[in-house]
Structures are given as structure tokens and as C-alpha cells.
mmCIF file of C-alpha atoms in Angstrom:
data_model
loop_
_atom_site.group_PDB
_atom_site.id
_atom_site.type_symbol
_atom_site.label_atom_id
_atom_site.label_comp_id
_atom_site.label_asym_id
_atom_site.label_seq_id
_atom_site.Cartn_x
_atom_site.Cartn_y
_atom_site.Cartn_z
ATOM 1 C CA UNK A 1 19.204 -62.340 -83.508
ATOM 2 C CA UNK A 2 21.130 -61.665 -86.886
ATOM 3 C CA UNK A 3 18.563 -64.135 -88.688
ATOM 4 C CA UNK A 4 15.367 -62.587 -87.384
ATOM 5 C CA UNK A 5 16.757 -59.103 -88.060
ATOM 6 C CA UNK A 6 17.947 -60.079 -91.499
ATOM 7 C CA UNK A 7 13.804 -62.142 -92.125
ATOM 8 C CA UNK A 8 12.078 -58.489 -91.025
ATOM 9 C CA UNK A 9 14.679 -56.366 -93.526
ATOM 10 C CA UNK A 10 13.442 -59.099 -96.123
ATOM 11 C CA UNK A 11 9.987 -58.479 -94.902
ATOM 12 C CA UNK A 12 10.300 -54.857 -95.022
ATOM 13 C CA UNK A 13 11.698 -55.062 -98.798
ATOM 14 C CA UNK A 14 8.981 -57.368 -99.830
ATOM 15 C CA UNK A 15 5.988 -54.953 -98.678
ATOM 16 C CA UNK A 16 8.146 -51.760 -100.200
ATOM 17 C CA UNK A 17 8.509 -53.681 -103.527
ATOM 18 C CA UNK A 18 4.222 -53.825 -103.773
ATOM 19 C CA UNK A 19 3.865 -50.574 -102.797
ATOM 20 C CA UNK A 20 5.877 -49.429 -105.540
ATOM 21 C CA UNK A 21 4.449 -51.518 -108.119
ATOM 22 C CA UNK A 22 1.152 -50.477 -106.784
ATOM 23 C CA UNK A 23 2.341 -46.817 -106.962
ATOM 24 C CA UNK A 24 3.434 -47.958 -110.572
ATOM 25 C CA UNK A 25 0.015 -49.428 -111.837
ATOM 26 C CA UNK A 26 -1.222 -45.999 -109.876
ATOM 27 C CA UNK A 27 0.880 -44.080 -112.120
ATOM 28 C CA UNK A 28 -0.692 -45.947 -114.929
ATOM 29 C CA UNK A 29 -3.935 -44.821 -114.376
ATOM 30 C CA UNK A 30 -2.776 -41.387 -113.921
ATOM 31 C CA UNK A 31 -1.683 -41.455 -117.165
ATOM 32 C CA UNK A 32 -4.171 -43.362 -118.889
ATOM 33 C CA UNK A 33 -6.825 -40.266 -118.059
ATOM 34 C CA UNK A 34 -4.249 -37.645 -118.965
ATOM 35 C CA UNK A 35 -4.213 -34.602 -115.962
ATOM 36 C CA UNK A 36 -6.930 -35.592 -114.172
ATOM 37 C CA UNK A 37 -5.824 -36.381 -110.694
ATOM 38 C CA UNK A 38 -6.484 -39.645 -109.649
ATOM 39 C CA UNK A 39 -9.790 -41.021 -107.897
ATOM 40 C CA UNK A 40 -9.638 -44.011 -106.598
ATOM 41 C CA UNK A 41 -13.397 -44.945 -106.251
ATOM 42 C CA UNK A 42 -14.326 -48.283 -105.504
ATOM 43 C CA UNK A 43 -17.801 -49.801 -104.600
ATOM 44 C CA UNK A 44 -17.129 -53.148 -104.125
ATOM 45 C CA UNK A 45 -16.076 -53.057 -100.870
ATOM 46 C CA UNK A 46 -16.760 -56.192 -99.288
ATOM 47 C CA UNK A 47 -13.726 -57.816 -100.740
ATOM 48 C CA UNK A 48 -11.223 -57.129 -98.085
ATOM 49 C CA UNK A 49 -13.815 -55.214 -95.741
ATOM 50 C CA UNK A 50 -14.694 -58.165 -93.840
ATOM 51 C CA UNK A 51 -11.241 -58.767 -92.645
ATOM 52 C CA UNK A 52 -8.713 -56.635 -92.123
ATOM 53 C CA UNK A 53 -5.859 -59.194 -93.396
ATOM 54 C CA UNK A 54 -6.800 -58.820 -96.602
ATOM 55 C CA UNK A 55 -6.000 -55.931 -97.614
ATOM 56 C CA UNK A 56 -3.839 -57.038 -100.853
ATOM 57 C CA UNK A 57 -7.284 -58.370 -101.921
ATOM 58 C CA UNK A 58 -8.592 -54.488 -101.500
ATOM 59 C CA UNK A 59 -5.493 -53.524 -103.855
ATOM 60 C CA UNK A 60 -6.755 -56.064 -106.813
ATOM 61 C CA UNK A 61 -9.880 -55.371 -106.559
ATOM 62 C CA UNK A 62 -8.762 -51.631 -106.774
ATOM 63 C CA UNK A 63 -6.750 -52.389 -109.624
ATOM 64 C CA UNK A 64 -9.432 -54.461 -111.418
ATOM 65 C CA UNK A 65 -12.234 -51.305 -111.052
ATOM 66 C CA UNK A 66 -10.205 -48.013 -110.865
ATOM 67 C CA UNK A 67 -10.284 -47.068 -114.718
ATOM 68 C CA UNK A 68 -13.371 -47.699 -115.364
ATOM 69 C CA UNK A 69 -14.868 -45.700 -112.260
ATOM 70 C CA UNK A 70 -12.841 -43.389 -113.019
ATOM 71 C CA UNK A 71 -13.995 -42.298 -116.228
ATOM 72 C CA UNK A 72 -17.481 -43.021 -115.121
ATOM 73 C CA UNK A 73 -17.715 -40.551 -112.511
ATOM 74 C CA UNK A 74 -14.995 -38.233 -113.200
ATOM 75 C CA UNK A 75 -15.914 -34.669 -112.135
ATOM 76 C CA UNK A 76 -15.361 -32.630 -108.329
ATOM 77 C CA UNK A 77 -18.527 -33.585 -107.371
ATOM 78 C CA UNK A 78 -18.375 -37.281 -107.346
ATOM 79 C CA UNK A 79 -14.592 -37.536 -106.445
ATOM 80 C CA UNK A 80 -14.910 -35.869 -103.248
ATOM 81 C CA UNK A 81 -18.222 -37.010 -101.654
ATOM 82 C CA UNK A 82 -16.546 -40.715 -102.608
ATOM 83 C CA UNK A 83 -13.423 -39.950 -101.307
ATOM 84 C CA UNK A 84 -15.327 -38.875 -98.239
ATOM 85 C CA UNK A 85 -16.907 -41.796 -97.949
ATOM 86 C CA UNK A 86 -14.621 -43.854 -98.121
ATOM 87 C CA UNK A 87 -11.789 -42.248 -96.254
ATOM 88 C CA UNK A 88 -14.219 -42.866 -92.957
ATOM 89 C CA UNK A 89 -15.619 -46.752 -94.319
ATOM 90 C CA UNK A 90 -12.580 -48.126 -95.344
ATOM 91 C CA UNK A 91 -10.931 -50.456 -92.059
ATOM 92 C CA UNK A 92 -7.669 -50.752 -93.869
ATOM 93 C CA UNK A 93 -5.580 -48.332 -92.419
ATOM 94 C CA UNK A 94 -2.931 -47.463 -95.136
ATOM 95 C CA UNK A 95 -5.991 -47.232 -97.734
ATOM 96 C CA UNK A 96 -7.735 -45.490 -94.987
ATOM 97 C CA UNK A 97 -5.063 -43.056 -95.353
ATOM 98 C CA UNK A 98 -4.886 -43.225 -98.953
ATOM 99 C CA UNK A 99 -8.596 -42.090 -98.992
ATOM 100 C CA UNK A 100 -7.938 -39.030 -96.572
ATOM 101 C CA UNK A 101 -5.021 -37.475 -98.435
ATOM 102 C CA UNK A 102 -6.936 -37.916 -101.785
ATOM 103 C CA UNK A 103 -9.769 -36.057 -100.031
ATOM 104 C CA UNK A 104 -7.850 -33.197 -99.069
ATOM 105 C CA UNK A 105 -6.669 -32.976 -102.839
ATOM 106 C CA UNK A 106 -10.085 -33.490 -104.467
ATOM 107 C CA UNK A 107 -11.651 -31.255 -101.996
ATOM 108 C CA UNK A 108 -9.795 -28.291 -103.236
ATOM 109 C CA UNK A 109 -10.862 -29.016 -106.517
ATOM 110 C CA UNK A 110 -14.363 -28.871 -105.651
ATOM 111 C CA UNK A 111 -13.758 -25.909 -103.990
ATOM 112 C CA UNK A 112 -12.665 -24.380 -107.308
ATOM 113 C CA UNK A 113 -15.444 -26.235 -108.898
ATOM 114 C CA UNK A 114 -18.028 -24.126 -106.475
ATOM 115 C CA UNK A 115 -16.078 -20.943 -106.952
ATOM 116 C CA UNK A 116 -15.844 -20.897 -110.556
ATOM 117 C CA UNK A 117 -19.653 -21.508 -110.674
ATOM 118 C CA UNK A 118 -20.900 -19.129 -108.083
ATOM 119 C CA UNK A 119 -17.948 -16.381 -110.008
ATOM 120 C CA UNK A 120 -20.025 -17.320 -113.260
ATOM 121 C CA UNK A 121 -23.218 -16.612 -112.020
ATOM 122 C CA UNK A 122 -22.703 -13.459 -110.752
ATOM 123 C CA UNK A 123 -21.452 -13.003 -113.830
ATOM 124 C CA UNK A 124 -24.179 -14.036 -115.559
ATOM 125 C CA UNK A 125 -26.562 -12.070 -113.713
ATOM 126 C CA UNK A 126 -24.838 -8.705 -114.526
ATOM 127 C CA UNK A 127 -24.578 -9.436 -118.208
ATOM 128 C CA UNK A 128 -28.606 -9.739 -117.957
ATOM 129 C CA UNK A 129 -29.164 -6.617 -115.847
ATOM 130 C CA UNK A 130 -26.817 -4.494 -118.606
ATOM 131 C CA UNK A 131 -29.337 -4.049 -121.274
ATOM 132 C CA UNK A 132 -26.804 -1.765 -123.452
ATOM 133 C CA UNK A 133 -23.700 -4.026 -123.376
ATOM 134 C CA UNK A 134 -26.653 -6.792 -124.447
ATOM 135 C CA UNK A 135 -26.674 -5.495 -128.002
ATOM 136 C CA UNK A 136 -22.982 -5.942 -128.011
ATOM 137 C CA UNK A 137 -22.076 -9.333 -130.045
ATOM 138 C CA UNK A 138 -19.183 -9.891 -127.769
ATOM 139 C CA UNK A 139 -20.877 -9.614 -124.698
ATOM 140 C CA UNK A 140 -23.907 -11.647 -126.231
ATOM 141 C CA UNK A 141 -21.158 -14.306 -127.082
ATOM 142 C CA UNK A 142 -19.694 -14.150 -123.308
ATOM 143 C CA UNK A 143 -23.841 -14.657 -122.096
ATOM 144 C CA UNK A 144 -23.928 -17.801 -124.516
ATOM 145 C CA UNK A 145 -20.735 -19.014 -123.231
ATOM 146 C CA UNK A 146 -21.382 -18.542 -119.383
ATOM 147 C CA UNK A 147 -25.208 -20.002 -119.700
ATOM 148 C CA UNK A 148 -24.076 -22.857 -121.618
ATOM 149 C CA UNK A 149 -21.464 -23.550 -118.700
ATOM 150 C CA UNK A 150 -23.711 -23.034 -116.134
ATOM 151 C CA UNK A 151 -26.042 -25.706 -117.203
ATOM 152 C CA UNK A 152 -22.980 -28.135 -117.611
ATOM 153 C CA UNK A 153 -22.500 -27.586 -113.527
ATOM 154 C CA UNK A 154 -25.675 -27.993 -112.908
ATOM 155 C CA UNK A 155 -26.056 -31.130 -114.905
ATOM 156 C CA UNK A 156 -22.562 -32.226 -113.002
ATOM 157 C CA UNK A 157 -24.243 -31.617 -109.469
ATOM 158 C CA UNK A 158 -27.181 -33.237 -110.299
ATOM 159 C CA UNK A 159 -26.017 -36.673 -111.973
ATOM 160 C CA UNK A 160 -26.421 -39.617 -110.224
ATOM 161 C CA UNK A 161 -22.746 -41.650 -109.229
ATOM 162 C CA UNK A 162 -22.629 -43.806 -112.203
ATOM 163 C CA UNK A 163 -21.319 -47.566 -111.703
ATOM 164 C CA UNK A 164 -20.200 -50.059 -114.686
ATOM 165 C CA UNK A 165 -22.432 -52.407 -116.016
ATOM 166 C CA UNK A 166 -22.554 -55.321 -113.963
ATOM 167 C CA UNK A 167 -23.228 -58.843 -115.499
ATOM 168 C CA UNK A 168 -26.650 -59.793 -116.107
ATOM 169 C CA UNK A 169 -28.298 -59.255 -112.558
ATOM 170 C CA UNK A 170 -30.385 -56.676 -111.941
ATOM 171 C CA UNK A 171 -30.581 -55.253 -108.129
ATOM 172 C CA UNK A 172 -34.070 -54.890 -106.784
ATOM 173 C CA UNK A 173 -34.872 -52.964 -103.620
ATOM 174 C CA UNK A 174 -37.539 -53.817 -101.646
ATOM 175 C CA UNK A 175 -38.360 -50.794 -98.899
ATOM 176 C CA UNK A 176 -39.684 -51.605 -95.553
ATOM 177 C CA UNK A 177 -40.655 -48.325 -93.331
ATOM 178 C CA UNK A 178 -42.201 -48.735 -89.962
ATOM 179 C CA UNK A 179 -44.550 -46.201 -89.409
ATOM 180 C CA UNK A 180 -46.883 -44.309 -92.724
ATOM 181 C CA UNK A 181 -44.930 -40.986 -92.259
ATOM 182 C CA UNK A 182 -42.120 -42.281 -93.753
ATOM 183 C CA UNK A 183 -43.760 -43.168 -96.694
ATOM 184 C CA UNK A 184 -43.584 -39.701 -98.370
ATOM 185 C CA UNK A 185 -39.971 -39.796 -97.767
ATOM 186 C CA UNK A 186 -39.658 -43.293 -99.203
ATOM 187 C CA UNK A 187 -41.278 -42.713 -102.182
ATOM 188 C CA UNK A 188 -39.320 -39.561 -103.109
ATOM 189 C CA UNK A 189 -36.517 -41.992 -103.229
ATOM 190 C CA UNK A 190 -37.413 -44.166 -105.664
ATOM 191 C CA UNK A 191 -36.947 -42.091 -108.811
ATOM 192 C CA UNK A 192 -33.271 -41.339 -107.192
ATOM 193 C CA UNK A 193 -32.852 -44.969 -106.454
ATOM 194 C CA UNK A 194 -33.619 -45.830 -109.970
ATOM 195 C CA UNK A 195 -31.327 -43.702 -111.183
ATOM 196 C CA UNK A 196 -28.234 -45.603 -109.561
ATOM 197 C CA UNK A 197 -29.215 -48.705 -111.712
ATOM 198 C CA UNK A 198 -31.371 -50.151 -108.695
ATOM 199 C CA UNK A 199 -34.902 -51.401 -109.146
ATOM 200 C CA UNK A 200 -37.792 -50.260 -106.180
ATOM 201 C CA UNK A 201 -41.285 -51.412 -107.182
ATOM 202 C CA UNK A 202 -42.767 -50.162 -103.778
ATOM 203 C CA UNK A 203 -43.342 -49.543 -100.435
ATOM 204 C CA UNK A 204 -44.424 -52.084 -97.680
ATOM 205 C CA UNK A 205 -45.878 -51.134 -94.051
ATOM 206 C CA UNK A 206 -43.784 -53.444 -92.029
ATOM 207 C CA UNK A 207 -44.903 -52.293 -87.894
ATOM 208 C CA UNK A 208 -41.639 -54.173 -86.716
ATOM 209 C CA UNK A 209 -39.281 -51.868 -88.653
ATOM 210 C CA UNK A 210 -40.147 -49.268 -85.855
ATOM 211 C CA UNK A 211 -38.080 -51.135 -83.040
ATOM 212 C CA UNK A 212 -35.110 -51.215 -85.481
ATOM 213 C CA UNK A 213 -31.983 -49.036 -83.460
ATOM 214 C CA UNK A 214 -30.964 -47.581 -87.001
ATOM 215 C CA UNK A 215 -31.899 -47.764 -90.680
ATOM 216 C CA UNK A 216 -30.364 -50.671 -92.295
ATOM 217 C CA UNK A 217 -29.769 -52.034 -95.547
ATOM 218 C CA UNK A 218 -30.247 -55.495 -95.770
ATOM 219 C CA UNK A 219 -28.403 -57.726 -98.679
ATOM 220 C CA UNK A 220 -27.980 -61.692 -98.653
ATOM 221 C CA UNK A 221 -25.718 -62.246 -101.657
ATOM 222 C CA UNK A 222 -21.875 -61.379 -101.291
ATOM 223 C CA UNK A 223 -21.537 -59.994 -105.003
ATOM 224 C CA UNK A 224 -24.765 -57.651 -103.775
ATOM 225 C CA UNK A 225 -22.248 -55.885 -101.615
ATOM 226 C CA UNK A 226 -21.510 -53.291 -104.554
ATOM 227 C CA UNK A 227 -25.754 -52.585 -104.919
ATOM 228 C CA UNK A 228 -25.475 -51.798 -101.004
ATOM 229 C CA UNK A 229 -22.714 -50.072 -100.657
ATOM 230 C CA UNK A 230 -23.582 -47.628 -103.600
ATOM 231 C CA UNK A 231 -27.047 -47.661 -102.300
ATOM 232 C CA UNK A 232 -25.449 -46.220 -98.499
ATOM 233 C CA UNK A 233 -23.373 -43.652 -100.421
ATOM 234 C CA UNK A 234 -26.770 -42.485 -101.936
ATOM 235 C CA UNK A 235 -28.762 -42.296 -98.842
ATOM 236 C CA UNK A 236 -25.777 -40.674 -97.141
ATOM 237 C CA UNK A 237 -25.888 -37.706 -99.507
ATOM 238 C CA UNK A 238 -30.179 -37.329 -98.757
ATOM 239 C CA UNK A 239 -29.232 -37.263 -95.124
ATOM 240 C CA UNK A 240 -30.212 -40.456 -94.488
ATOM 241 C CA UNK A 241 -27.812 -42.844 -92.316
ATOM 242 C CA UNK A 242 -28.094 -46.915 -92.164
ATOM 243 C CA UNK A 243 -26.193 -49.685 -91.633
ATOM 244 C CA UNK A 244 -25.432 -52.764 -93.859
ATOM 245 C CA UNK A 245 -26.132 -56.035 -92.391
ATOM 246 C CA UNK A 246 -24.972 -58.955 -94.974
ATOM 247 C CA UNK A 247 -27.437 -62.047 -93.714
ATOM 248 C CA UNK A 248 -26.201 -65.051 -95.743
ATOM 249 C CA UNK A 249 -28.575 -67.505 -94.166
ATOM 250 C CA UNK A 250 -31.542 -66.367 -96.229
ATOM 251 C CA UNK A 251 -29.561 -66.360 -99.576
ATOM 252 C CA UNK A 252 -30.785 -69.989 -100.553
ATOM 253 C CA UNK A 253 -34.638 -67.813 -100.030
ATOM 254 C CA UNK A 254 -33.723 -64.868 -102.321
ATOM 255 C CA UNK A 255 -32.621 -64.331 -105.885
ATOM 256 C CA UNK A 256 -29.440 -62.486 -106.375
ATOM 257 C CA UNK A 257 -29.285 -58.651 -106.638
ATOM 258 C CA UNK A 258 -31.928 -58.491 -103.854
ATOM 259 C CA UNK A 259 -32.118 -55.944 -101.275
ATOM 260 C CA UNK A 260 -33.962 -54.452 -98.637
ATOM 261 C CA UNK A 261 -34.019 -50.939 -97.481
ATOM 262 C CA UNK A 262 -35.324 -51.168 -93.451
ATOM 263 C CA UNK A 263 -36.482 -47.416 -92.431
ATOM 264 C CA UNK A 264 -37.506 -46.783 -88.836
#
């Protein structure tokens, strides 16, 4: 009884001593982008997301892509609607819970974010309306100032999530819709498809796509998983729910970086 209580202290130590050093290398970050809380964004989530033992895997990987996604989509905006995302996708529970109390913190922030921008435009709007205090340099100065940040929230809202540059493949998205109503919808897409680094030529009429039970994204490469994943987080935010179905059998049939978006 001794031994096996002494082998789960050891275990206990051993799985404290990587969370610190993972709270260290955390820290790092931190520090590396100054105040800026951290945001632990990660779209390559079919390392560790296929099995639930391997969640040290999700760590490395996590460590291998934080900075850079960090300063790549490093405004209220982006943090939260991928901390969202992935505090409900992620099946390893203590990153799970990682994700949820990083939400709660970013989420404030965008709430700030939406404050201080509706505060400025109301701002804004009463510096136009007050045609006297218009001639006034300092108020002319203040209209400059508020206009010019107005346009940088807008610009903020607006951007596309941003991912690093990948190797030399190029993702390609091929959409399948199963009935000609759709195709309005697909095609507004596109343009905001393209914008996420993600190649859609067109639009094919495929009649089985109609007895699909959901959307689904379709990818047959396992390094593809990123293209997918950041293509769900896209679709998510136009309303627009799927699933991702990884079909390896037809990857010796397709070229890597292809994809295909199945709408019902």
C-alpha cells in the first residue's frame, strides 16, 4: 500500500512539474507581447483532437503556434470569438477549461472594446451636430481624433482571422450545395473565404448534398485539418453550422490542401 501511495505522489509531482513549466513558457509569451493578455489561439487542432490521451501533444503544438497567432490576430474581436470556439471544440478537459476562463477574461475586454466604440460615436455624432464648437481647433482636433479611431474599429471588426503562412500548399475549396437556392448564399462566401487564405473557384449542383443530416466540411489530408478548422470558425461566425468529417481513404485521389464545403 505504501509503494502504490508513494508511485501516485510521484505521479502527482510529475504532472505538477509540466504544468508549471507550461505555466512558465505561458508566462513567456505573456511577456514576449508586453500587457496584452494572453490568447491562446490555435487552429491546428487535430493534433491531440482525435484522442483524448494526447493531450501533451495539444500543449506542443500550443507551444509551437501561440506567438505567432498571437500577434497575428491580436485584438477583442478575434480573441474572444476564438476563445469561444474553442472553449466548446476542444475534448481535453483541462484545456477545455483553459479556453473557458480565458473567455470570460477576453470577453470583458470586448465588452470595453464595444463600449468605447459605441461611447465614441455618440461622441462623434454630437461634435457634427455642434456647428459653433466646429470652428473651434480643439474640438476640430477631438473630430479628427475620434473619426480616425472609429475607422480603426471598424477595420478591427471587419478583418478576416489571420493564420501564418503555411508551407507551400495552397488550400482549395471546392463547394457542393444541394439544391440552386443555396447558391446565392454560396457565392457570397467566396470573397470571405478567400480572404482566410483559402482558394474557391466555384460552385457545383451536387442533388445528393440535399439528403446530407448537416453541412459538412470535408478534408482528406491530416495537415488540412488547420484549412478546416479555420474554415468552421468562419462559417460559424456567418451563422452557418457543419461538421468536419476527415476521410483518409480518398487522400491517395486528392492533392493536399483540398477541401470540400457540403451545403444542404
Amino acid at each position: 500500500m505504501e509503494d502504490n501511495s508513494k508511485s501516485e505522489e510521484s505521479k502527482k509531482d510529475n504532472a505538477e512539474l509540466e504544468f508549471e513549466k507550461f505555466k512558465f513558457k505561458v508566462g513567456i509569451v505573456k511577456w514576449f507581447i508586453g500587457s496584452v493578455t494572453l490568447v491562446v489561439i490555435s487552429m491546428i487542432i487535430e493534433w491531440g483532437f482525435k484522442d483524448r490521451a494526447a493531450g501533451i501533444n495539444e500543449i506542443k503544438e500550443y507551444d509551437k503556434y501561440a506567438t505567432e497567432l498571437i500577434i497575428l490576430n491580436n485584438d477583442p474581436v478575434k480573441k474572444r470569438m476564438l476563445a469561444q470556439y474553442f472553449s466548446m471544440v476542444t475534448p481535453s478537459e483541462k484545456l477545455r477549461e483553459g479556453w473557458e476562463a480565458y473567455y470570460k477574461v477576453v470577453d470583458k475586454e470586448y465588452r470595453e472594446f464595444i463600449k468605447q466604440d459605441s461611447l465614441a460615436q455618440i461622441r462623434l455624432a454630437e461634435l457634427q451636430q455642434d456647428t459653433l464648437g466646429m470652428k473651434n481647433v480643439l474640438a476640430e482636433r477631438e473630430l479628427e481624433l475620434i473619426s480616425g479611431q472609429l475607422l480603426e474599429n471598424q477595420r478591427i471588426k471587419n478583418q478576416p482571422i489571420v493564420l501564418p503562412d503555411k508551407q507551400s500548399v495552397q488550400p482549395i475549396l471546392y463547394i457542393q450545395i444541394g439544391d440552386n437556392s443555396n447558391r446565392s448564399k454560396a457565392n457570397a462566401l467566396r470573397s470571405k473565404i478567400s480572404g482566410i487564405g483559402i482558394q474557391a473557384p466555384g460552385i457545383e449542383l451536387v442533388e445528393s448534398a440535399k439528403n446530407l443530416a448537416s453541412n459538412e466540411i470535408r478534408y482528406y489530408w491530416e495537415n488540412d485539418a488547420i484549412f478546416a478548422n479555420s474554415l468552421q470558425i468562419l462559417l460559424d461566425g456567418e451563422g452557418i453550422q457543419t461538421n468536419i468529417k476527415f476521410i483518409p481513404t480518398y487522400k491517395s485521389k486528392t492533392k493536399e490542401g483540398t477541401l470540400e464545403l457540403w451545403l444542404k
